[in-house]
């Protein structure tokens, strides 16, 4: 059963996600500062509740406590390997000046396997700028492929997929190929990314140079973790309470229209809060074809598992219903996804949605406004997401951010 702390944490995460998706219509230094203070306050509360919950479960979050890899390795499943990626600023000691001279940032990966006999390996992946550019190329290609008519214009699905697979292969050469031989005998990859590596579509990495599009998820079972410390928690976790439940399919959400206010602006006093806000994306279109897809997937999952999936379709495909699901064995989303792009030098790029809709990012969206947490800058869109309700603190806004999953 969820403790009171767990319930409070869930509510705060929902409030934080909902607030982060709105920005004041009246853009001023005072409102931006107030908006950021609200986000910071909720973030601090979230951190405090997370620590309390982990302590309640018997897990220590004291990051100052050094945990050797031998301890972490004891928590790894027998058929797994931990890939602990880190972005590092290397420095060399200059004897002439008696100072350390920093070099270009680089990515490294520590490779740890279960068992006492296996040593931990360290692999230098190269300069971070090169890898970051490869990640950006993949994201931009995915964005371009989501435009209406892109697949048809390129001559069909196979030809249209060539550019993105080419860029996924280039990225894989940088972050997967250098470790491939060291992990080839394992069945499970436990990946702890760092920095921009959190933006990598790991499951879709193309792992060969041939004509076949072999991807990482076809070779390994993949799990992402924040750090190796989670392996210690997993070792002590009681698996009896975490058995998977029935599969679930979410499809054809009713996103709804945008509700326009009668008055475009409200008077805002220095002490008051601006009740006029706008979402960080424009309305997204419905995806009616996903209803039929869900029925077909339902039959496939039922044949595979012997269990009929929970079907959350149309007006039932809500954020509240999704949050009620507890560890479904299979979870299928057929909806729009989004990520907020990086903001460089205060200039806003476009918000991307993976459904063919190119929405404009909030005009002249300042760098000082909006969530900086990557998990608040991405998510899935569900029923009601097009409806902006600024008169209620209802956190079920139809936007399921990464922080809430």
CSV table of C-alpha atoms in Angstrom, one decimal:
chain,number,residue,atom,x,y,z
A,1,UNK,CA,0.0,0.0,0.0
A,2,UNK,CA,1.2,3.5,-0.7
A,3,UNK,CA,2.2,5.4,2.4
A,4,UNK,CA,1.0,8.9,3.1
A,5,UNK,CA,4.4,10.3,2.0
A,6,UNK,CA,4.1,8.4,-1.3
A,7,UNK,CA,0.7,10.0,-1.9
A,8,UNK,CA,2.0,13.4,-1.1
A,9,UNK,CA,5.0,12.9,-3.5
A,10,UNK,CA,2.7,11.9,-6.3
A,11,UNK,CA,0.5,15.0,-5.8
A,12,UNK,CA,3.5,17.3,-5.7
A,13,UNK,CA,4.9,15.8,-8.9
A,14,UNK,CA,1.6,16.3,-10.6
A,15,UNK,CA,1.4,19.9,-9.4
A,16,UNK,CA,4.9,20.6,-10.5
A,17,UNK,CA,4.3,19.1,-14.0
A,18,UNK,CA,1.1,21.0,-14.5
A,19,UNK,CA,2.6,24.3,-13.4
A,20,UNK,CA,5.7,23.8,-15.6
A,21,UNK,CA,3.5,23.4,-18.7
A,22,UNK,CA,2.0,26.8,-18.2
A,23,UNK,CA,3.6,30.2,-18.7
A,24,UNK,CA,2.2,33.7,-18.0
A,25,UNK,CA,0.6,35.5,-20.9
A,26,UNK,CA,2.0,38.8,-19.6
A,27,UNK,CA,5.8,38.3,-19.9
A,28,UNK,CA,7.6,40.5,-17.4
A,29,UNK,CA,10.6,40.1,-15.2
A,30,UNK,CA,8.4,40.0,-12.1
A,31,UNK,CA,6.1,37.3,-13.5
A,32,UNK,CA,9.0,35.3,-14.7
A,33,UNK,CA,10.7,35.4,-11.4
A,34,UNK,CA,7.5,34.5,-9.6
A,35,UNK,CA,6.9,31.6,-12.0
A,36,UNK,CA,10.4,30.3,-11.4
A,37,UNK,CA,10.0,30.6,-7.6
A,38,UNK,CA,6.9,28.4,-7.8
A,39,UNK,CA,8.8,25.8,-9.7
A,40,UNK,CA,11.8,25.9,-7.4
A,41,UNK,CA,9.5,25.6,-4.3
A,42,UNK,CA,7.7,22.6,-5.7
A,43,UNK,CA,11.0,21.0,-6.7
A,44,UNK,CA,12.4,21.4,-3.2
A,45,UNK,CA,9.3,19.8,-1.7
A,46,UNK,CA,9.6,17.0,-4.2
A,47,UNK,CA,13.2,16.4,-3.2
A,48,UNK,CA,12.3,16.4,0.6
A,49,UNK,CA,9.5,13.9,0.1
A,50,UNK,CA,11.6,11.7,-2.0
A,51,UNK,CA,14.3,11.5,0.7
A,52,UNK,CA,11.6,10.8,3.3
A,53,UNK,CA,10.1,8.0,1.2
A,54,UNK,CA,13.4,6.3,0.6
A,55,UNK,CA,14.3,6.5,4.3
A,56,UNK,CA,10.9,5.0,5.1
A,57,UNK,CA,11.7,2.1,2.8
A,58,UNK,CA,15.1,1.6,4.4
A,59,UNK,CA,17.2,3.1,1.5
A,60,UNK,CA,19.9,5.6,2.1
A,61,UNK,CA,20.2,8.6,-0.2
A,62,UNK,CA,23.3,10.1,1.4
A,63,UNK,CA,25.3,10.9,-1.7
A,64,UNK,CA,28.3,11.8,0.4
A,65,UNK,CA,28.6,8.1,1.4
A,66,UNK,CA,31.1,6.3,-0.9
A,67,UNK,CA,29.8,3.1,-2.3
A,68,UNK,CA,32.4,0.9,-4.0
A,69,UNK,CA,31.7,-0.9,-7.2
A,70,UNK,CA,32.1,-4.3,-5.5
A,71,UNK,CA,29.0,-3.4,-3.4
A,72,UNK,CA,27.0,-2.3,-6.5
A,73,UNK,CA,28.0,-5.4,-8.4
A,74,UNK,CA,26.4,-7.6,-5.7
A,75,UNK,CA,23.1,-6.1,-6.7
A,76,UNK,CA,23.4,-6.8,-10.4
A,77,UNK,CA,21.4,-9.7,-11.9
A,78,UNK,CA,23.5,-12.6,-13.0
A,79,UNK,CA,22.8,-12.0,-16.8
A,80,UNK,CA,23.3,-8.3,-16.7
A,81,UNK,CA,26.0,-5.6,-17.0
A,82,UNK,CA,26.0,-2.0,-15.7
A,83,UNK,CA,27.1,0.7,-18.1
A,84,UNK,CA,27.8,3.8,-16.0
A,85,UNK,CA,28.3,6.8,-18.4
A,86,UNK,CA,29.8,10.0,-17.1
A,87,UNK,CA,30.7,13.4,-18.6
A,88,UNK,CA,34.0,14.4,-17.3
A,89,UNK,CA,36.2,17.5,-17.6
A,90,UNK,CA,39.8,16.1,-17.8
A,91,UNK,CA,42.6,18.1,-16.3
A,92,UNK,CA,46.4,17.8,-16.5
A,93,UNK,CA,48.8,19.2,-14.0
A,94,UNK,CA,51.2,21.8,-15.5
A,95,UNK,CA,54.5,21.6,-13.6
A,96,UNK,CA,55.6,25.0,-14.9
A,97,UNK,CA,52.6,26.8,-13.5
A,98,UNK,CA,51.8,24.3,-10.7
A,99,UNK,CA,48.2,24.5,-11.9
A,100,UNK,CA,45.7,22.1,-13.4
A,101,UNK,CA,44.8,22.8,-17.0
A,102,UNK,CA,41.3,21.7,-18.1
A,103,UNK,CA,40.8,20.1,-21.5
A,104,UNK,CA,37.7,19.5,-23.6
A,105,UNK,CA,34.9,17.6,-21.9
A,106,UNK,CA,34.8,13.9,-22.6
A,107,UNK,CA,32.4,11.0,-22.0
A,108,UNK,CA,33.6,7.9,-20.2
A,109,UNK,CA,31.8,4.6,-19.4
A,110,UNK,CA,32.5,2.3,-16.5
A,111,UNK,CA,31.5,-1.3,-17.2
A,112,UNK,CA,30.6,-3.5,-14.2
A,113,UNK,CA,29.5,-7.1,-14.2
A,114,UNK,CA,28.1,-9.2,-11.4
A,115,UNK,CA,30.5,-11.5,-9.5
A,116,UNK,CA,33.7,-11.1,-7.5
A,117,UNK,CA,36.1,-12.1,-10.3
A,118,UNK,CA,35.2,-9.6,-12.9
A,119,UNK,CA,37.0,-6.2,-12.8
A,120,UNK,CA,35.4,-2.9,-13.6
A,121,UNK,CA,36.5,-1.6,-17.0
A,122,UNK,CA,36.8,2.0,-18.0
A,123,UNK,CA,36.4,3.1,-21.6
A,124,UNK,CA,37.1,6.6,-23.0
A,125,UNK,CA,34.4,7.4,-25.6
A,126,UNK,CA,35.9,10.7,-26.8
A,127,UNK,CA,35.0,14.4,-26.8
A,128,UNK,CA,31.6,15.3,-25.5
A,129,UNK,CA,31.0,17.8,-28.2
A,130,UNK,CA,31.2,15.2,-31.0
A,131,UNK,CA,28.8,12.9,-29.2
A,132,UNK,CA,26.4,15.7,-28.3
A,133,UNK,CA,26.3,16.8,-32.0
A,134,UNK,CA,25.4,13.2,-33.0
A,135,UNK,CA,22.6,13.1,-30.4
A,136,UNK,CA,21.3,16.5,-31.7
A,137,UNK,CA,21.4,15.1,-35.3
A,138,UNK,CA,19.2,12.1,-34.3
A,139,UNK,CA,16.7,14.3,-32.5
A,140,UNK,CA,16.5,16.7,-35.5
A,141,UNK,CA,16.0,13.8,-37.9
A,142,UNK,CA,13.2,12.3,-35.8
A,143,UNK,CA,11.6,15.8,-35.7
A,144,UNK,CA,11.8,16.1,-39.5
A,145,UNK,CA,10.3,12.7,-40.0
A,146,UNK,CA,7.3,13.6,-37.9
A,147,UNK,CA,6.2,16.3,-40.4
A,148,UNK,CA,2.9,15.6,-42.3
A,149,UNK,CA,3.6,13.8,-45.5
A,150,UNK,CA,7.3,13.2,-44.8
A,151,UNK,CA,7.1,9.4,-45.3
A,152,UNK,CA,5.1,9.6,-48.6
A,153,UNK,CA,7.4,12.3,-49.9
A,154,UNK,CA,10.4,10.1,-49.5
A,155,UNK,CA,9.0,7.2,-51.3
A,156,UNK,CA,7.5,5.1,-48.5
A,157,UNK,CA,8.4,3.9,-45.0
A,158,UNK,CA,11.6,2.0,-45.9
A,159,UNK,CA,13.2,4.8,-47.8
A,160,UNK,CA,12.0,7.4,-45.3
A,161,UNK,CA,13.7,5.5,-42.4
A,162,UNK,CA,17.1,5.5,-44.1
A,163,UNK,CA,18.2,9.0,-42.8
A,164,UNK,CA,17.3,8.4,-39.2
A,165,UNK,CA,18.8,4.9,-39.1
A,166,UNK,CA,22.0,6.3,-40.6
A,167,UNK,CA,22.3,8.8,-37.8
A,168,UNK,CA,21.4,6.3,-35.2
A,169,UNK,CA,24.2,4.1,-36.5
A,170,UNK,CA,26.6,7.0,-36.3
A,171,UNK,CA,25.6,7.6,-32.7
A,172,UNK,CA,25.9,4.0,-31.8
A,173,UNK,CA,29.5,3.9,-33.2
A,174,UNK,CA,30.4,6.5,-30.6
A,175,UNK,CA,28.6,5.2,-27.5
A,176,UNK,CA,27.9,1.5,-28.1
A,177,UNK,CA,30.5,0.0,-30.4
A,178,UNK,CA,33.4,0.8,-28.0
A,179,UNK,CA,31.8,-1.5,-25.3
A,180,UNK,CA,30.1,-4.0,-27.6
A,181,UNK,CA,32.8,-6.7,-27.2
A,182,UNK,CA,32.9,-6.4,-23.5
A,183,UNK,CA,29.1,-6.9,-23.0
A,184,UNK,CA,28.3,-9.4,-25.8
A,185,UNK,CA,27.8,-12.3,-23.4
A,186,UNK,CA,25.1,-10.5,-21.3
A,187,UNK,CA,21.4,-10.4,-21.8
A,188,UNK,CA,20.5,-7.3,-19.8
A,189,UNK,CA,21.9,-3.8,-20.1
A,190,UNK,CA,21.5,-1.6,-17.1
A,191,UNK,CA,22.4,1.9,-18.4
A,192,UNK,CA,23.1,4.9,-16.3
A,193,UNK,CA,23.4,7.9,-18.7
A,194,UNK,CA,24.8,11.3,-17.9
A,195,UNK,CA,24.2,14.8,-19.4
A,196,UNK,CA,22.8,14.7,-22.9
A,197,UNK,CA,23.0,10.9,-23.0
A,198,UNK,CA,19.6,11.0,-21.3
A,199,UNK,CA,18.3,12.2,-24.7
A,200,UNK,CA,19.5,9.1,-26.5
A,201,UNK,CA,16.8,6.7,-27.8
A,202,UNK,CA,18.8,3.7,-26.5
A,203,UNK,CA,16.4,1.0,-27.7
A,204,UNK,CA,16.5,2.3,-31.3
A,205,UNK,CA,20.3,2.5,-31.7
A,206,UNK,CA,21.3,0.7,-34.9
A,207,UNK,CA,24.1,-1.7,-33.9
A,208,UNK,CA,25.3,-3.0,-37.2
A,209,UNK,CA,26.6,-1.7,-40.5
A,210,UNK,CA,24.6,-4.0,-42.7
A,211,UNK,CA,21.4,-3.5,-44.6
A,212,UNK,CA,19.3,-5.0,-41.8
A,213,UNK,CA,18.2,-2.5,-39.2
A,214,UNK,CA,19.2,-4.4,-36.0
A,215,UNK,CA,18.6,-2.3,-33.0
A,216,UNK,CA,19.7,-2.5,-29.4
A,217,UNK,CA,16.4,-3.6,-27.9
A,218,UNK,CA,16.4,-6.7,-30.2
A,219,UNK,CA,19.6,-7.9,-28.6
A,220,UNK,CA,19.3,-6.9,-25.0
A,221,UNK,CA,16.7,-6.2,-22.3
A,222,UNK,CA,17.3,-2.6,-21.4
A,223,UNK,CA,16.9,-0.7,-18.1
A,224,UNK,CA,17.8,2.9,-17.4
A,225,UNK,CA,18.8,3.9,-13.9
A,226,UNK,CA,19.9,7.2,-12.3
A,227,UNK,CA,23.0,5.6,-10.8
A,228,UNK,CA,24.5,2.3,-9.7
A,229,UNK,CA,23.0,3.0,-6.2
A,230,UNK,CA,19.7,1.8,-7.5
A,231,UNK,CA,21.2,-1.7,-7.8
A,232,UNK,CA,21.7,-1.8,-4.0
A,233,UNK,CA,18.1,-0.8,-3.5
A,234,UNK,CA,17.0,-3.5,-6.0
A,235,UNK,CA,18.9,-6.2,-4.1
A,236,UNK,CA,17.0,-5.4,-0.9
A,237,UNK,CA,13.6,-4.8,-2.5
A,238,UNK,CA,10.8,-7.3,-1.8
A,239,UNK,CA,9.8,-8.5,-5.3
A,240,UNK,CA,6.6,-10.1,-4.0
A,241,UNK,CA,4.8,-6.8,-3.9
A,242,UNK,CA,6.0,-5.7,-7.4
A,243,UNK,CA,4.7,-8.5,-9.6
A,244,UNK,CA,3.4,-7.2,-12.9
A,245,UNK,CA,-0.3,-6.7,-13.4
A,246,UNK,CA,-2.5,-7.0,-16.5
A,247,UNK,CA,-1.2,-5.3,-19.7
A,248,UNK,CA,-2.7,-2.0,-20.6
A,249,UNK,CA,-3.3,-0.1,-23.9
A,250,UNK,CA,-3.9,3.7,-24.1
A,251,UNK,CA,-5.0,5.0,-27.5
A,252,UNK,CA,-7.1,7.6,-29.3
A,253,UNK,CA,-7.2,10.2,-26.5
A,254,UNK,CA,-9.8,13.0,-26.9
A,255,UNK,CA,-7.4,15.9,-26.6
A,256,UNK,CA,-10.2,18.5,-26.9
A,257,UNK,CA,-10.2,22.1,-28.2
A,258,UNK,CA,-8.5,25.0,-26.6
A,259,UNK,CA,-10.7,27.1,-24.3
A,260,UNK,CA,-10.3,30.8,-25.1
A,261,UNK,CA,-10.8,33.3,-22.4
A,262,UNK,CA,-13.3,36.2,-22.9
A,263,UNK,CA,-10.7,38.7,-22.0
A,264,UNK,CA,-7.2,38.2,-23.3
A,265,UNK,CA,-5.5,40.0,-20.4
A,266,UNK,CA,-6.2,40.6,-16.8
A,267,UNK,CA,-5.0,43.3,-14.6
A,268,UNK,CA,-2.2,42.1,-12.4
A,269,UNK,CA,-1.2,43.8,-9.2
A,270,UNK,CA,2.3,43.5,-7.8
A,271,UNK,CA,0.9,41.3,-5.0
A,272,UNK,CA,-1.4,39.2,-7.2
A,273,UNK,CA,-0.8,36.1,-9.3
A,274,UNK,CA,-1.3,36.3,-13.0
A,275,UNK,CA,-4.3,33.9,-13.7
A,276,UNK,CA,-3.8,34.3,-17.5
A,277,UNK,CA,-1.5,31.6,-18.8
A,278,UNK,CA,-0.8,29.7,-21.9
A,279,UNK,CA,0.4,26.2,-22.6
A,280,UNK,CA,3.9,25.5,-24.0
A,281,UNK,CA,2.4,23.9,-27.1
A,282,UNK,CA,-0.5,24.6,-29.5
A,283,UNK,CA,-3.5,22.2,-29.8
A,284,UNK,CA,-2.6,18.7,-31.1
A,285,UNK,CA,-4.9,16.8,-33.5
A,286,UNK,CA,-6.7,13.7,-32.6
A,287,UNK,CA,-5.3,10.3,-33.8
A,288,UNK,CA,-8.4,8.3,-34.7
A,289,UNK,CA,-6.4,5.6,-36.4
A,290,UNK,CA,-4.9,4.5,-33.1
A,291,UNK,CA,-8.2,3.1,-32.0
A,292,UNK,CA,-8.0,0.4,-34.7
A,293,UNK,CA,-4.3,-0.2,-33.8
A,294,UNK,CA,-5.2,-0.7,-30.2
A,295,UNK,CA,-7.8,-3.4,-31.1
A,296,UNK,CA,-5.2,-5.3,-33.1
A,297,UNK,CA,-2.5,-4.9,-30.4
A,298,UNK,CA,-5.0,-6.1,-27.9
A,299,UNK,CA,-5.5,-9.4,-29.7
A,300,UNK,CA,-1.7,-9.9,-30.1
A,301,UNK,CA,-1.1,-9.3,-26.4
A,302,UNK,CA,-3.9,-11.5,-25.3
A,303,UNK,CA,-2.6,-14.3,-27.5
A,304,UNK,CA,0.9,-13.9,-26.1
A,305,UNK,CA,0.0,-13.5,-22.4
A,306,UNK,CA,-3.4,-15.2,-22.0
A,307,UNK,CA,-4.6,-12.1,-20.3
A,308,UNK,CA,-6.9,-9.5,-21.8
A,309,UNK,CA,-5.3,-6.0,-21.6
A,310,UNK,CA,-6.9,-3.0,-19.8
A,311,UNK,CA,-8.2,-0.7,-22.6
A,312,UNK,CA,-8.1,3.0,-21.9
A,313,UNK,CA,-9.6,4.5,-25.1
A,314,UNK,CA,-10.9,7.9,-26.1
A,315,UNK,CA,-12.4,9.7,-23.0
A,316,UNK,CA,-10.9,7.0,-20.7
A,317,UNK,CA,-7.4,7.8,-21.9
A,318,UNK,CA,-6.8,10.3,-19.1
A,319,UNK,CA,-3.8,11.1,-17.0
A,320,UNK,CA,-5.7,10.0,-13.9
A,321,UNK,CA,-6.6,6.6,-15.3
A,322,UNK,CA,-3.0,6.0,-16.4
A,323,UNK,CA,-1.6,6.9,-13.0
A,324,UNK,CA,-3.9,4.2,-11.5
A,325,UNK,CA,-2.0,1.5,-13.4
A,326,UNK,CA,0.4,-0.5,-11.2
A,327,UNK,CA,3.3,-2.2,-13.1
A,328,UNK,CA,1.5,-3.5,-16.1
A,329,UNK,CA,3.3,-6.4,-17.8
A,330,UNK,CA,3.0,-4.6,-21.2
A,331,UNK,CA,2.1,-0.9,-21.5
A,332,UNK,CA,1.3,0.5,-25.0
A,333,UNK,CA,0.8,4.2,-25.7
A,334,UNK,CA,-0.7,5.3,-29.0
A,335,UNK,CA,-0.7,9.1,-28.7
A,336,UNK,CA,1.4,12.2,-29.2
A,337,UNK,CA,4.7,12.6,-27.4
A,338,UNK,CA,6.6,15.8,-27.0
A,339,UNK,CA,9.9,17.3,-25.8
A,340,UNK,CA,10.8,20.9,-25.2
A,341,UNK,CA,13.9,21.8,-27.2
A,342,UNK,CA,17.0,23.3,-25.8
A,343,UNK,CA,17.0,27.1,-25.4
A,344,UNK,CA,20.2,28.6,-26.7
A,345,UNK,CA,21.2,32.2,-26.0
A,346,UNK,CA,17.6,33.1,-25.1
A,347,UNK,CA,16.3,32.2,-28.6
A,348,UNK,CA,13.5,29.7,-28.7
A,349,UNK,CA,13.4,26.9,-31.1
A,350,UNK,CA,10.2,25.0,-32.0
A,351,UNK,CA,8.5,22.5,-29.8
A,352,UNK,CA,8.3,19.1,-31.3
A,353,UNK,CA,5.5,16.6,-31.1
A,354,UNK,CA,5.7,13.1,-32.6
A,355,UNK,CA,2.4,13.1,-34.3
A,356,UNK,CA,2.9,15.2,-37.4
A,357,UNK,CA,2.1,18.4,-35.6
A,358,UNK,CA,4.7,21.2,-35.6
A,359,UNK,CA,3.6,23.6,-32.8
A,360,UNK,CA,5.2,26.9,-32.2
A,361,UNK,CA,7.1,27.2,-29.0
A,362,UNK,CA,5.9,30.2,-26.9
A,363,UNK,CA,6.9,33.3,-28.8
A,364,UNK,CA,10.1,34.9,-27.5
A,365,UNK,CA,10.1,32.4,-24.6
A,366,UNK,CA,12.8,33.7,-22.3
A,367,UNK,CA,15.7,31.5,-21.2
A,368,UNK,CA,14.8,32.3,-17.5
A,369,UNK,CA,11.3,30.9,-17.8
A,370,UNK,CA,10.2,27.3,-18.0
A,371,UNK,CA,11.4,24.0,-16.5
A,372,UNK,CA,15.0,23.1,-16.7
A,373,UNK,CA,14.5,19.5,-15.4
A,374,UNK,CA,14.7,17.2,-18.5
A,375,UNK,CA,12.0,15.0,-17.1
A,376,UNK,CA,9.6,18.1,-17.1
A,377,UNK,CA,10.6,18.9,-20.7
A,378,UNK,CA,9.2,15.7,-22.2
A,379,UNK,CA,6.1,13.6,-21.9
A,380,UNK,CA,3.0,12.1,-23.4
A,381,UNK,CA,-0.3,13.9,-24.3
A,382,UNK,CA,-3.6,12.4,-23.1
A,383,UNK,CA,-7.3,13.4,-23.1
A,384,UNK,CA,-7.9,17.0,-22.2
A,385,UNK,CA,-4.4,18.3,-22.8
A,386,UNK,CA,-5.7,21.0,-25.2
A,387,UNK,CA,-7.8,22.5,-22.5
A,388,UNK,CA,-6.1,25.1,-20.4
A,389,UNK,CA,-7.8,25.6,-17.0
A,390,UNK,CA,-6.1,28.5,-15.2
A,391,UNK,CA,-8.8,28.9,-12.5
A,392,UNK,CA,-8.1,25.5,-10.9
A,393,UNK,CA,-5.1,23.9,-9.4
A,394,UNK,CA,-6.2,20.6,-10.8
A,395,UNK,CA,-3.0,18.7,-11.6
A,396,UNK,CA,-4.7,16.3,-14.0
A,397,UNK,CA,-4.1,18.4,-17.1
A,398,UNK,CA,-3.7,15.6,-19.7
A,399,UNK,CA,0.1,16.1,-19.9
A,400,UNK,CA,2.0,13.2,-18.5
A,401,UNK,CA,5.6,14.4,-18.1
A,402,UNK,CA,8.6,12.2,-17.6
A,403,UNK,CA,8.7,13.2,-14.0
A,404,UNK,CA,5.3,11.6,-13.3
A,405,UNK,CA,6.0,8.3,-15.0
